[in-house]
GROMACS .gro file of C-alpha atoms in nm:
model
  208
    1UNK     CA    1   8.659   7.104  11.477
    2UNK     CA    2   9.056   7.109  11.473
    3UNK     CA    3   9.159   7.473  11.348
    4UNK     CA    4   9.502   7.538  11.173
    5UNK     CA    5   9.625   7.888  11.185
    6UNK     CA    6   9.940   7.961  11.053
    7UNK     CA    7  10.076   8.301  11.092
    8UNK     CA    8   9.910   8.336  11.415
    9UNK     CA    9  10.122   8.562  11.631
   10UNK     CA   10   9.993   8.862  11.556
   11UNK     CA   11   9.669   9.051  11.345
   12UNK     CA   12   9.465   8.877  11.180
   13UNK     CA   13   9.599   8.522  11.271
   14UNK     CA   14   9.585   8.605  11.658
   15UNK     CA   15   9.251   8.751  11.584
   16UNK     CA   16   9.161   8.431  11.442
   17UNK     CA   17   9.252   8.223  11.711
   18UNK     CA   18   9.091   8.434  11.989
   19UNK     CA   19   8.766   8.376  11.828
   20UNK     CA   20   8.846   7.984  11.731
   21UNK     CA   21   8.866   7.928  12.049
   22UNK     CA   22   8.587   8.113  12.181
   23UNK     CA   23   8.359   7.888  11.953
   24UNK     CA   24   8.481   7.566  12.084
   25UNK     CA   25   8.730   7.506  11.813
   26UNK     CA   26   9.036   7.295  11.917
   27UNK     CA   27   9.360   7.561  11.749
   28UNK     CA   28   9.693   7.485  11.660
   29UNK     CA   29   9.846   7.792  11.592
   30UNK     CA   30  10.229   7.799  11.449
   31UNK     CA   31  10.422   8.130  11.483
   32UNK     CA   32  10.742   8.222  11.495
   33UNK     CA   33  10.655   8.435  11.819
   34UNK     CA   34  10.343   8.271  12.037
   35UNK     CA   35  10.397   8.547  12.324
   36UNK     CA   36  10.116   8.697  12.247
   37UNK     CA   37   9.867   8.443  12.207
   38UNK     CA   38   9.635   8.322  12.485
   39UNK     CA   39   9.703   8.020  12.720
   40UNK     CA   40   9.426   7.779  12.704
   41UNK     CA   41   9.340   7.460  12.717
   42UNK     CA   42   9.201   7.400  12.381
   43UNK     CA   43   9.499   7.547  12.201
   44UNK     CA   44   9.838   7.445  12.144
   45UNK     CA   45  10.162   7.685  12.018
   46UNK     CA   46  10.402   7.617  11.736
   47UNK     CA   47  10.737   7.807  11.757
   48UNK     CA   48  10.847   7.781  11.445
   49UNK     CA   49  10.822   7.940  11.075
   50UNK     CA   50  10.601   7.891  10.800
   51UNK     CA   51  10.837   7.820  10.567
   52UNK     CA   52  10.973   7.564  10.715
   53UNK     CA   53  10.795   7.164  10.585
   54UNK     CA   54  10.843   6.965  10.896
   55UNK     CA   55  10.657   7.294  11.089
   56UNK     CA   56  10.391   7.337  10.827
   57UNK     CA   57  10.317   6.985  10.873
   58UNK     CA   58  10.368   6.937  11.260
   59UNK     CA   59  10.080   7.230  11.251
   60UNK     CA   60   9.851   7.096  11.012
   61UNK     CA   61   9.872   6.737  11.056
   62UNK     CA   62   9.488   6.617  11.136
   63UNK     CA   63   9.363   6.917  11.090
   64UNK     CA   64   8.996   6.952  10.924
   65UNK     CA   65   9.098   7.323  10.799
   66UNK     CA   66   9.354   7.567  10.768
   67UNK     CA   67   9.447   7.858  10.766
   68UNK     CA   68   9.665   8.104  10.628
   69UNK     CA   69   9.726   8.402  10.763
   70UNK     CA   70  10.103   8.536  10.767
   71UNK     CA   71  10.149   8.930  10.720
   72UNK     CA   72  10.478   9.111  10.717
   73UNK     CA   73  10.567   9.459  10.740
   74UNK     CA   74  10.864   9.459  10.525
   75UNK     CA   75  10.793   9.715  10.214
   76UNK     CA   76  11.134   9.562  10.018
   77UNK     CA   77  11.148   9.326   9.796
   78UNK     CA   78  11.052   8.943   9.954
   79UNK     CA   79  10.956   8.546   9.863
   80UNK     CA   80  10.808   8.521  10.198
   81UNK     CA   81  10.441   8.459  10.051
   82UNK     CA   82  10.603   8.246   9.773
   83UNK     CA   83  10.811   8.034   9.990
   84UNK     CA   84  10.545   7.948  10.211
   85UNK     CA   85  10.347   7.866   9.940
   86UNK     CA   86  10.625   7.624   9.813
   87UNK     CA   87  10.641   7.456  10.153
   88UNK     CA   88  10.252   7.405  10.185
   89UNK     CA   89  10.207   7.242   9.828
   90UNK     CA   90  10.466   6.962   9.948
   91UNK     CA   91  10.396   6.939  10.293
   92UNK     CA   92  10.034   6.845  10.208
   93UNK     CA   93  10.122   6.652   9.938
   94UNK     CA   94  10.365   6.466  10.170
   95UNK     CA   95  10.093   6.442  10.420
   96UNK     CA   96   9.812   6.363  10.154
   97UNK     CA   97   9.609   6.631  10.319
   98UNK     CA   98   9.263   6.689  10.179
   99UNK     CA   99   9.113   6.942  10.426
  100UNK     CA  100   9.041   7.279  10.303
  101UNK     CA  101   9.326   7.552  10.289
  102UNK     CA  102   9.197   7.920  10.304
  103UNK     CA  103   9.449   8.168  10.215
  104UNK     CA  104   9.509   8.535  10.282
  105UNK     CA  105   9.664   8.761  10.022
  106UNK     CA  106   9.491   9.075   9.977
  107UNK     CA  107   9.281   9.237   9.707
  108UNK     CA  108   9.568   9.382   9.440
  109UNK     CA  109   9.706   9.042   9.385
  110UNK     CA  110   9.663   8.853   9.063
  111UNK     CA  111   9.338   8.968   8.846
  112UNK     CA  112   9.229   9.189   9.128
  113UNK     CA  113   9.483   9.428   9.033
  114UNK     CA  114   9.325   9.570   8.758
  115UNK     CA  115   8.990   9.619   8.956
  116UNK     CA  116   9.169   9.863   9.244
  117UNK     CA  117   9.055  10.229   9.284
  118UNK     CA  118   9.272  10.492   9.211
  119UNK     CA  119   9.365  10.545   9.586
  120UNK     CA  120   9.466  10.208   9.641
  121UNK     CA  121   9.643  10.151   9.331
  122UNK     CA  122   9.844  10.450   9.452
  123UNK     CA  123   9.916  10.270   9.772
  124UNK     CA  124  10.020   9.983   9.676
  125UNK     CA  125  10.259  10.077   9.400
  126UNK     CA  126  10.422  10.312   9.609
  127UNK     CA  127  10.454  10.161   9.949
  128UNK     CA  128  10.329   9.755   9.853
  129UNK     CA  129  10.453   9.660   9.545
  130UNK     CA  130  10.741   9.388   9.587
  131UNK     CA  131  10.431   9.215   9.842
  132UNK     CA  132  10.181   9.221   9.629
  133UNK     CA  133  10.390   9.054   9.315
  134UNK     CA  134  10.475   8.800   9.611
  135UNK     CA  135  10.136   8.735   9.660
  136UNK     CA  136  10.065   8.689   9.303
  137UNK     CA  137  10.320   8.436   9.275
  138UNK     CA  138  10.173   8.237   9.605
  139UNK     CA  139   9.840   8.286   9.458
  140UNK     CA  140   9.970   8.060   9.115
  141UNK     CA  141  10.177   7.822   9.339
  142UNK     CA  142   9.833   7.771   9.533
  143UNK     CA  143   9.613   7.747   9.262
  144UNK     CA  144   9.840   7.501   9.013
  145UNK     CA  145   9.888   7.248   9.335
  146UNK     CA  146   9.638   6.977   9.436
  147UNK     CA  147   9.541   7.197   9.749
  148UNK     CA  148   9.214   7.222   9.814
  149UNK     CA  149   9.218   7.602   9.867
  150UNK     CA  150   9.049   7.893   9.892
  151UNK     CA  151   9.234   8.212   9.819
  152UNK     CA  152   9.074   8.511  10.044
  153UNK     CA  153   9.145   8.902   9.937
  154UNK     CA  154   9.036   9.163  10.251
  155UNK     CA  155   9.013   9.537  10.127
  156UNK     CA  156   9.268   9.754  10.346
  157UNK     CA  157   9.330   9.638  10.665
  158UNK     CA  158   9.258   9.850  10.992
  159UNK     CA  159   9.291   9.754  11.384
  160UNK     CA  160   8.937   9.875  11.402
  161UNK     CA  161   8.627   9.648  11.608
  162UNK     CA  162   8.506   9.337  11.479
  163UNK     CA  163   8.218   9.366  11.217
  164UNK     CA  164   8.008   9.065  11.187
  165UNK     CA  165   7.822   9.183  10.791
  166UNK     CA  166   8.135   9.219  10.559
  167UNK     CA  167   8.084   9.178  10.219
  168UNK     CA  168   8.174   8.851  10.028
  169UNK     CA  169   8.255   8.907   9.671
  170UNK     CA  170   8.306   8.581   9.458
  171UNK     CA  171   8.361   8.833   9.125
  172UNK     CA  172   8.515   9.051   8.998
  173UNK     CA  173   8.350   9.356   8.872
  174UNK     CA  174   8.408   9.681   8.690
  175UNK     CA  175   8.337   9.936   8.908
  176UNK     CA  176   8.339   9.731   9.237
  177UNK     CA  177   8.402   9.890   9.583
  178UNK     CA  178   8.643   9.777   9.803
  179UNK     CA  179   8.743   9.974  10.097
  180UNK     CA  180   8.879   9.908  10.460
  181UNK     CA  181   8.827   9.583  10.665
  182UNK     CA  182   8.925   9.531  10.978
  183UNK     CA  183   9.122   9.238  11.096
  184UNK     CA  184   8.929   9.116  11.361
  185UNK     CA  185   8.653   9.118  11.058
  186UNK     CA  186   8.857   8.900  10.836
  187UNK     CA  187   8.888   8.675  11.094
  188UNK     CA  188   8.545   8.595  11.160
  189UNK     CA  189   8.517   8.518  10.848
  190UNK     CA  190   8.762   8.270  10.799
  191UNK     CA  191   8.662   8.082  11.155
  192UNK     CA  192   8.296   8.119  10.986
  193UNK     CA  193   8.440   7.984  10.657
  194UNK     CA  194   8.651   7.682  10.829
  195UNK     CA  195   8.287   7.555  10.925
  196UNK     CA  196   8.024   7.635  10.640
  197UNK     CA  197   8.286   7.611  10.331
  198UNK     CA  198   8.091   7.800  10.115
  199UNK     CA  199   8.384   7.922   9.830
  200UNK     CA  200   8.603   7.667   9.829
  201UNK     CA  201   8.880   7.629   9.472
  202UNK     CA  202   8.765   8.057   9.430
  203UNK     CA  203   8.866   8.379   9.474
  204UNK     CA  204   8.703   8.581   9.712
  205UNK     CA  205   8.754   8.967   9.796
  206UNK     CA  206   8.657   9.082  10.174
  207UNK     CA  207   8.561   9.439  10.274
  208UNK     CA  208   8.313   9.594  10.500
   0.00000   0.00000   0.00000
């Protein structure tokens, strides 16, 4: 199948094209830095930013599924997960794209803020904040468009080995444990989502 990653020079979206590829997935994978990513005859490299329409839809044009995967370290205050959001509701609606749309944000965004432990609540309202009421916003952009999306929330993310039996939560729950996940485990997932869409139009929180 034809793979979309966006956000894929670096963690999980790098991750995520290493092991498209490896199944036999054709990958087009935009970035604003490709360096990184492997040369290979099944994929081809986007310079170019996700918030920018005419990229977004250079990338995703014909594409059975994509997805999103941009991080950034920047603590401060940003629209980056906004914006992009912004520019994917009208580039598919430009392109009247219909494939699936999986979506990282990260579990602390919208409702799944109130189910955090005490040690990530901590985290994230001392070192996360300003991202995670990004991702909230990108989350409602997403969800009040005509995508059809799926919006995926890992636990903590590590650099740690690739673990093929994380947990899939569709709800939330009182009580629920959600702890680290590495990236290489998120995106096995999503290349194992892109093919069996099993959550599509939910929520969905990730951990090991």
């Amino acid at each position: 199948m034809k793979i979309a990653v966006i956000g894929a020079g670096a963690g999980i979206g790098l991750q995520t094209v290493i092991q498209a590829l490896q199944k036999g997935h054709t990958v087009t994978a935009l970035s604003t830095n490709t360096s990184a990513m492997p040369d290979h005859e099944l994929l081809t490299k986007i310079n170019g930013s996700a918030t920018t329409i005419s990229d977004l839809k250079k990338a995703i044009k014909d594409s059975d599924a994509v997805l999103i995967t941009v991080g950034t370290k920047n603590k401060k205050a940003t629209t980056l997960f906004s914006d992009i959001a912004k520019a994917l509701v009208t580039a598919t609606a430009e392109l009247k794209f219909l494939s699936p749309v999986l979506i990282i944000t990260g579990f602390g965004s919208g409702e799944s803020k109130k189910y955090l432990n005490f040690f990530m609540r901590t985290v994230i309202k001392l070192f996360l904040k300003e991202q995670y009421i990004d991702k909230t916003l990108m989350e409602e952009i997403i969800v009040n468009s005509a995508i059809n999306w799926e919006i995926v929330r890992p636990g903590m993310l590590t650099n740690g080995p690739l673990i093929t039996s994380c947990k899939s939560l569709p709800a939330l729950e009182k009580g629920m444990k959600v702890g680290k996940i590495s990236r290489a485990a998120v995106a096995h997932f999503l290349v194992n989502e892109a093919e069996n869409k099993r959550y599509l139009m939910q929520f969905l929180t990730l951990t090991n």
